[in-house]
Coordinates of C-alpha atoms in Angstrom, one line a residue:
M1 CA 96.1 91.6 100.0
P2 CA 93.6 88.8 99.6
M3 CA 93.7 86.3 97.0
S4 CA 90.6 85.0 95.3
N5 CA 89.9 82.3 92.8
S6 CA 86.8 84.5 90.9
P7 CA 87.5 86.8 87.9
T8 CA 88.8 90.1 89.2
T9 CA 88.0 93.3 87.1
V10 CA 91.1 95.1 86.3
V11 CA 91.5 98.8 85.2
T12 CA 94.3 99.8 82.9
A13 CA 94.8 103.6 82.1
R14 CA 97.4 104.5 79.5
P15 CA 99.1 106.7 78.6
V16 CA 99.8 108.7 81.9
V17 CA 102.4 111.1 81.1
L18 CA 105.3 111.9 83.7
P19 CA 107.5 114.9 82.9
A20 CA 110.9 114.0 82.1
P21 CA 113.2 116.9 81.6
G22 CA 116.3 116.1 79.6
R23 CA 115.2 113.0 78.1
G24 CA 113.8 114.4 74.8
E25 CA 110.4 112.5 75.7
D26 CA 108.1 112.8 78.4
L27 CA 107.7 109.4 80.0
Q28 CA 104.5 107.7 79.0
V29 CA 103.5 104.7 81.3
S30 CA 100.6 102.2 81.8
V31 CA 99.1 101.6 85.0
S32 CA 96.9 98.4 85.8
A33 CA 95.4 97.7 89.0
P34 CA 92.4 95.9 90.6
A35 CA 89.3 97.9 90.4
T36 CA 88.7 97.4 94.0
G37 CA 91.0 97.0 97.2
G38 CA 93.4 99.3 98.8
E39 CA 97.3 99.2 100.1
L40 CA 98.0 97.6 96.8
P41 CA 101.8 96.5 96.4
V42 CA 103.3 98.0 93.2
I43 CA 105.5 96.3 90.5
V44 CA 107.4 98.4 88.1
F45 CA 107.9 96.5 84.9
S46 CA 110.6 97.1 82.2
H47 CA 109.9 96.0 78.8
G48 CA 112.4 94.2 76.7
F49 CA 114.1 95.9 73.7
G50 CA 111.4 97.5 71.2
W51 CA 108.5 96.9 73.3
S52 CA 106.5 99.3 75.0
M53 CA 103.9 99.8 78.0
D54 CA 101.3 97.9 75.6
G55 CA 103.6 94.5 75.9
Y56 CA 103.7 91.9 78.5
A57 CA 99.8 91.8 79.2
P58 CA 99.9 88.1 80.2
L59 CA 101.8 89.1 83.2
A60 CA 100.7 92.6 83.9
D61 CA 96.9 91.5 83.5
H62 CA 97.6 88.5 86.3
W63 CA 99.6 90.5 88.5
A64 CA 97.1 93.1 88.4
A65 CA 94.2 90.8 88.9
S66 CA 96.2 89.2 92.0
G67 CA 96.2 92.6 94.0
F68 CA 99.4 94.5 92.4
A69 CA 99.3 97.8 90.8
V70 CA 101.4 97.2 87.7
V71 CA 103.3 100.4 86.2
R72 CA 104.7 99.9 82.6
P73 CA 107.1 102.8 81.4
T74 CA 107.6 102.8 77.6
H75 CA 111.4 103.1 77.3
L76 CA 113.0 105.1 74.5
D77 CA 114.3 102.1 72.7
S78 CA 110.5 101.3 71.9
R79 CA 109.5 100.8 68.2
T80 CA 106.6 103.2 69.1
L81 CA 108.9 106.1 69.2
G82 CA 110.8 105.4 66.1
I83 CA 114.2 107.1 67.4
P84 CA 117.0 106.5 65.1
A85 CA 120.1 104.5 65.8
D86 CA 122.3 107.6 65.3
D87 CA 120.1 109.5 67.7
P88 CA 122.8 110.7 70.6
R89 CA 120.7 109.2 73.2
T90 CA 121.4 106.0 71.9
P91 CA 124.4 104.8 73.6
H92 CA 122.8 106.1 76.9
I93 CA 119.5 104.5 76.7
W94 CA 120.6 101.6 79.0
R95 CA 121.1 104.2 81.7
L96 CA 117.9 106.3 80.7
R97 CA 115.9 103.1 81.3
V98 CA 116.9 103.0 84.8
D99 CA 116.0 106.6 85.0
D100 CA 112.5 106.0 83.9
L101 CA 112.0 103.1 86.5
E102 CA 113.2 105.5 89.2
R103 CA 111.1 108.3 87.7
A104 CA 107.9 106.0 87.9
I105 CA 108.5 105.3 91.7
D106 CA 109.2 109.0 92.2
G107 CA 105.7 109.8 90.4
L108 CA 103.6 107.3 92.2
D109 CA 101.5 110.3 93.4
V110 CA 100.9 111.8 89.9
L111 CA 100.2 108.2 88.7
E112 CA 97.8 107.7 91.5
A113 CA 96.0 111.0 90.7
A114 CA 96.0 110.2 87.1
V115 CA 94.1 106.9 87.1
P116 CA 90.4 107.1 88.0
G117 CA 89.7 105.5 91.3
L118 CA 93.1 104.6 92.2
A119 CA 93.8 107.6 94.7
G120 CA 94.9 106.4 98.0
R121 CA 95.1 102.6 97.2
L122 CA 98.7 102.3 96.6
D123 CA 101.1 101.0 99.2
R124 CA 104.6 102.7 98.9
T125 CA 106.2 100.5 101.5
R126 CA 105.9 97.3 99.2
I127 CA 107.5 98.1 95.9
A128 CA 108.9 95.3 93.3
V129 CA 110.7 95.7 90.1
A130 CA 110.3 93.3 87.3
G131 CA 111.6 93.0 83.7
H132 CA 112.2 90.7 80.6
S133 CA 115.4 90.6 78.7
W134 CA 117.2 93.9 78.3
G135 CA 114.3 94.8 80.7
A136 CA 115.5 92.4 83.3
Q137 CA 118.9 94.1 82.9
T138 CA 117.3 97.5 83.9
A139 CA 115.2 96.3 86.7
S140 CA 118.3 94.3 88.3
M141 CA 120.2 97.8 88.6
L142 CA 117.9 98.8 91.1
L143 CA 118.4 95.6 93.1
G144 CA 122.1 96.3 93.1
A145 CA 123.8 94.9 90.0
R146 CA 126.4 97.0 88.5
V147 CA 128.3 97.7 85.2
L148 CA 131.7 97.1 84.9
D149 CA 134.0 99.8 83.1
S150 CA 136.6 98.4 80.3
G151 CA 139.0 97.8 83.5
G152 CA 136.4 95.6 85.5
V153 CA 135.9 98.4 87.9
P154 CA 132.1 98.5 88.9
G155 CA 130.2 101.6 88.1
E156 CA 127.6 103.7 89.8
D157 CA 125.5 101.8 92.5
M158 CA 122.0 102.6 91.0
S159 CA 120.2 100.5 93.7
D160 CA 117.2 101.9 95.3
P161 CA 116.4 101.0 98.9
R162 CA 112.4 101.6 98.1
V163 CA 112.4 98.3 95.9
K164 CA 112.1 95.3 98.2
A165 CA 112.3 92.5 95.8
G166 CA 112.3 91.6 91.9
V167 CA 111.6 89.3 89.1
L168 CA 114.2 89.1 86.4
L169 CA 113.1 87.0 83.3
A170 CA 115.8 86.0 80.7
L171 CA 118.5 88.2 82.3
T172 CA 121.8 87.9 80.4
G173 CA 124.9 86.8 82.1
T174 CA 128.4 88.0 82.4
G175 CA 130.2 90.0 79.6
G176 CA 133.9 90.0 78.6
A177 CA 134.7 86.8 76.7
D178 CA 131.2 85.5 77.0
L179 CA 129.9 88.2 74.7
S180 CA 129.8 87.7 70.9
A181 CA 131.6 90.1 68.9
F182 CA 128.5 92.2 67.9
A183 CA 127.3 92.5 71.5
A184 CA 131.0 93.6 72.6
E185 CA 131.0 96.1 70.0
H186 CA 127.5 97.5 70.5
F187 CA 126.4 96.9 73.8
P188 CA 129.5 97.9 76.2
F189 CA 127.1 98.0 79.3
M190 CA 126.4 94.1 78.9
N191 CA 129.4 93.7 81.4
P192 CA 127.4 93.3 84.6
S193 CA 128.7 92.4 88.2
F194 CA 126.1 90.9 90.3
D195 CA 128.3 90.7 93.5
D196 CA 126.2 93.8 95.1
M197 CA 122.7 92.5 93.8
A198 CA 121.6 91.8 97.5
A199 CA 118.1 92.5 97.3
P200 CA 115.7 89.4 96.9
A201 CA 114.9 88.2 93.4
L202 CA 113.5 85.3 91.6
I203 CA 115.5 84.7 88.3
V204 CA 113.9 82.9 85.3
A205 CA 115.9 81.2 82.7
G206 CA 115.0 79.0 79.9
D207 CA 117.1 75.8 79.3
Q208 CA 116.7 76.4 75.2
D209 CA 117.6 80.2 75.3
R210 CA 120.5 80.4 72.9
S211 CA 121.3 84.2 72.5
P212 CA 123.2 85.5 69.6
L213 CA 124.6 88.1 72.2
S214 CA 126.7 85.3 73.7
T215 CA 129.3 82.7 73.0
R216 CA 127.9 80.5 75.4
G217 CA 124.8 78.2 75.4
P218 CA 121.6 78.7 77.8
D219 CA 123.5 78.4 81.0
W220 CA 124.5 82.0 80.5
F221 CA 121.2 83.0 81.5
T222 CA 121.7 81.6 85.0
D223 CA 124.9 83.8 85.9
P224 CA 122.7 86.3 87.7
Y225 CA 121.6 83.5 90.2
V226 CA 125.0 81.9 90.4
L227 CA 127.1 84.8 90.9
S228 CA 124.9 86.8 93.0
P229 CA 124.4 87.0 96.9
K230 CA 121.9 84.9 98.9
D231 CA 118.1 85.3 98.9
K232 CA 117.7 84.4 95.5
S233 CA 115.6 81.8 93.5
L234 CA 116.0 80.3 90.2
L235 CA 113.6 78.7 87.8
T236 CA 114.7 77.0 84.9
L237 CA 112.1 76.2 82.7
F238 CA 112.5 73.1 80.5
G239 CA 112.2 73.8 76.9
A240 CA 111.8 77.5 77.1
E241 CA 113.5 80.0 74.8
H242 CA 113.8 83.8 75.1
S243 CA 110.2 84.3 75.3
L244 CA 109.6 81.7 78.2
G245 CA 106.5 80.5 76.5
G246 CA 104.9 83.6 75.3
I247 CA 105.3 86.2 78.2
P248 CA 105.5 89.3 75.9
G249 CA 102.4 88.1 74.4
Y250 CA 100.8 85.3 72.5
E251 CA 100.8 84.7 68.7
I252 CA 103.6 87.2 68.1
A253 CA 107.0 87.1 66.1
E254 CA 108.9 87.0 68.9
T255 CA 107.2 84.1 70.7
T256 CA 109.3 81.3 69.3
D257 CA 108.1 78.6 71.8
E258 CA 104.6 79.4 72.4
S259 CA 103.4 77.7 75.8
P260 CA 100.6 78.9 77.6
E261 CA 101.2 76.3 80.2
R262 CA 104.8 77.7 80.9
V263 CA 103.4 81.4 80.8
A264 CA 100.8 80.2 83.6
L265 CA 103.8 78.6 85.8
I266 CA 105.3 81.9 85.7
Q267 CA 102.6 83.7 86.6
R268 CA 101.6 81.8 89.3
L269 CA 105.3 81.3 90.8
S270 CA 106.2 85.1 90.5
T271 CA 103.0 86.4 92.0
A272 CA 103.7 83.8 95.0
Y273 CA 107.4 84.7 95.2
L274 CA 106.6 88.7 95.5
R275 CA 104.1 87.8 98.1
S276 CA 106.4 86.0 100.0
V277 CA 109.1 88.6 100.0
L278 CA 106.6 91.7 100.4
Y279 CA 104.5 89.7 103.1
P280 CA 106.4 87.8 105.6
G281 CA 104.5 84.8 106.7
D282 CA 102.6 84.5 103.2
T283 CA 102.7 80.6 102.6
G284 CA 101.8 80.9 98.8
W285 CA 105.4 80.7 97.8
Q286 CA 105.8 77.3 99.6
E287 CA 102.8 75.9 98.3
A288 CA 103.8 76.8 94.5
R289 CA 107.4 75.5 95.0
S290 CA 105.6 72.1 96.5
A291 CA 103.2 72.0 93.5
L292 CA 106.0 72.2 91.1
E293 CA 107.8 69.5 92.7
D294 CA 105.3 67.1 93.1
A295 CA 103.9 67.4 89.3
S296 CA 104.3 64.2 87.4
E297 CA 105.4 66.2 84.5
P298 CA 107.1 69.4 85.6
L299 CA 107.7 72.2 83.6
G300 CA 110.6 73.2 85.4
K301 CA 112.8 73.1 88.4
L302 CA 113.4 75.3 91.3
E303 CA 116.5 76.1 93.5
S304 CA 117.2 78.9 96.2
K305 CA 119.8 80.1 98.2

């Protein structure tokens, strides 16, 4: 997967539709990939609450230009689908989101065939997941995170051995007393255990991300790193709020802390991290780490275990 400093043409096809019996809606997916090159590693990306396959272009476009095929499903909570809050599927959307990512991985043959020029170019041995906010919670399940029931017993293991690495952006922390009353009432699935999240992951947290879902401060978003097993890295971004500088997109209401520099740092570090896991021996991650450490005014700090 050679890297180049010259502009790379990216091709995006949307919507590609995957049949989804029992879901109530077929799964709509966006696929972005470089126009040329083969043996492309795959990133399956889970959007945050209310978004769709059209969001997070700052990340998807960068990853595709860097040699990845990026698959973005539209989950049932997307505003584009308009599903009402009293829909019987609503309490189960967190679980259906995980199914969406699995369905996208299962459907790589269909996606390849549907996107002009993509056939035969995907490397199915190098698959990663990524997500932001609720999407990070969704992605974390494929890496081994579990949901605890009301008695504290871990629920179903939804990890997928095909997934080799993850990038978890603004992933929420522990439940129980750490949840606000609203979150505890409406989001019982927000009671994670990271004990079995064994797959390698880069976790990204903002040190100014204060969530109405938690009684704690920004350190809540470091729980997934602190409480998970080894082979994890944590990037803490200085001054970043929940949008981490604008990863869902620039000039939108959700981006309260717009910083193209911060987004560029996430682009570089996430790309280098995934390459280091998917291509052992790649030196880009260490070089990116060193560049951050050597910066006169660093935008964040990295730690690993």
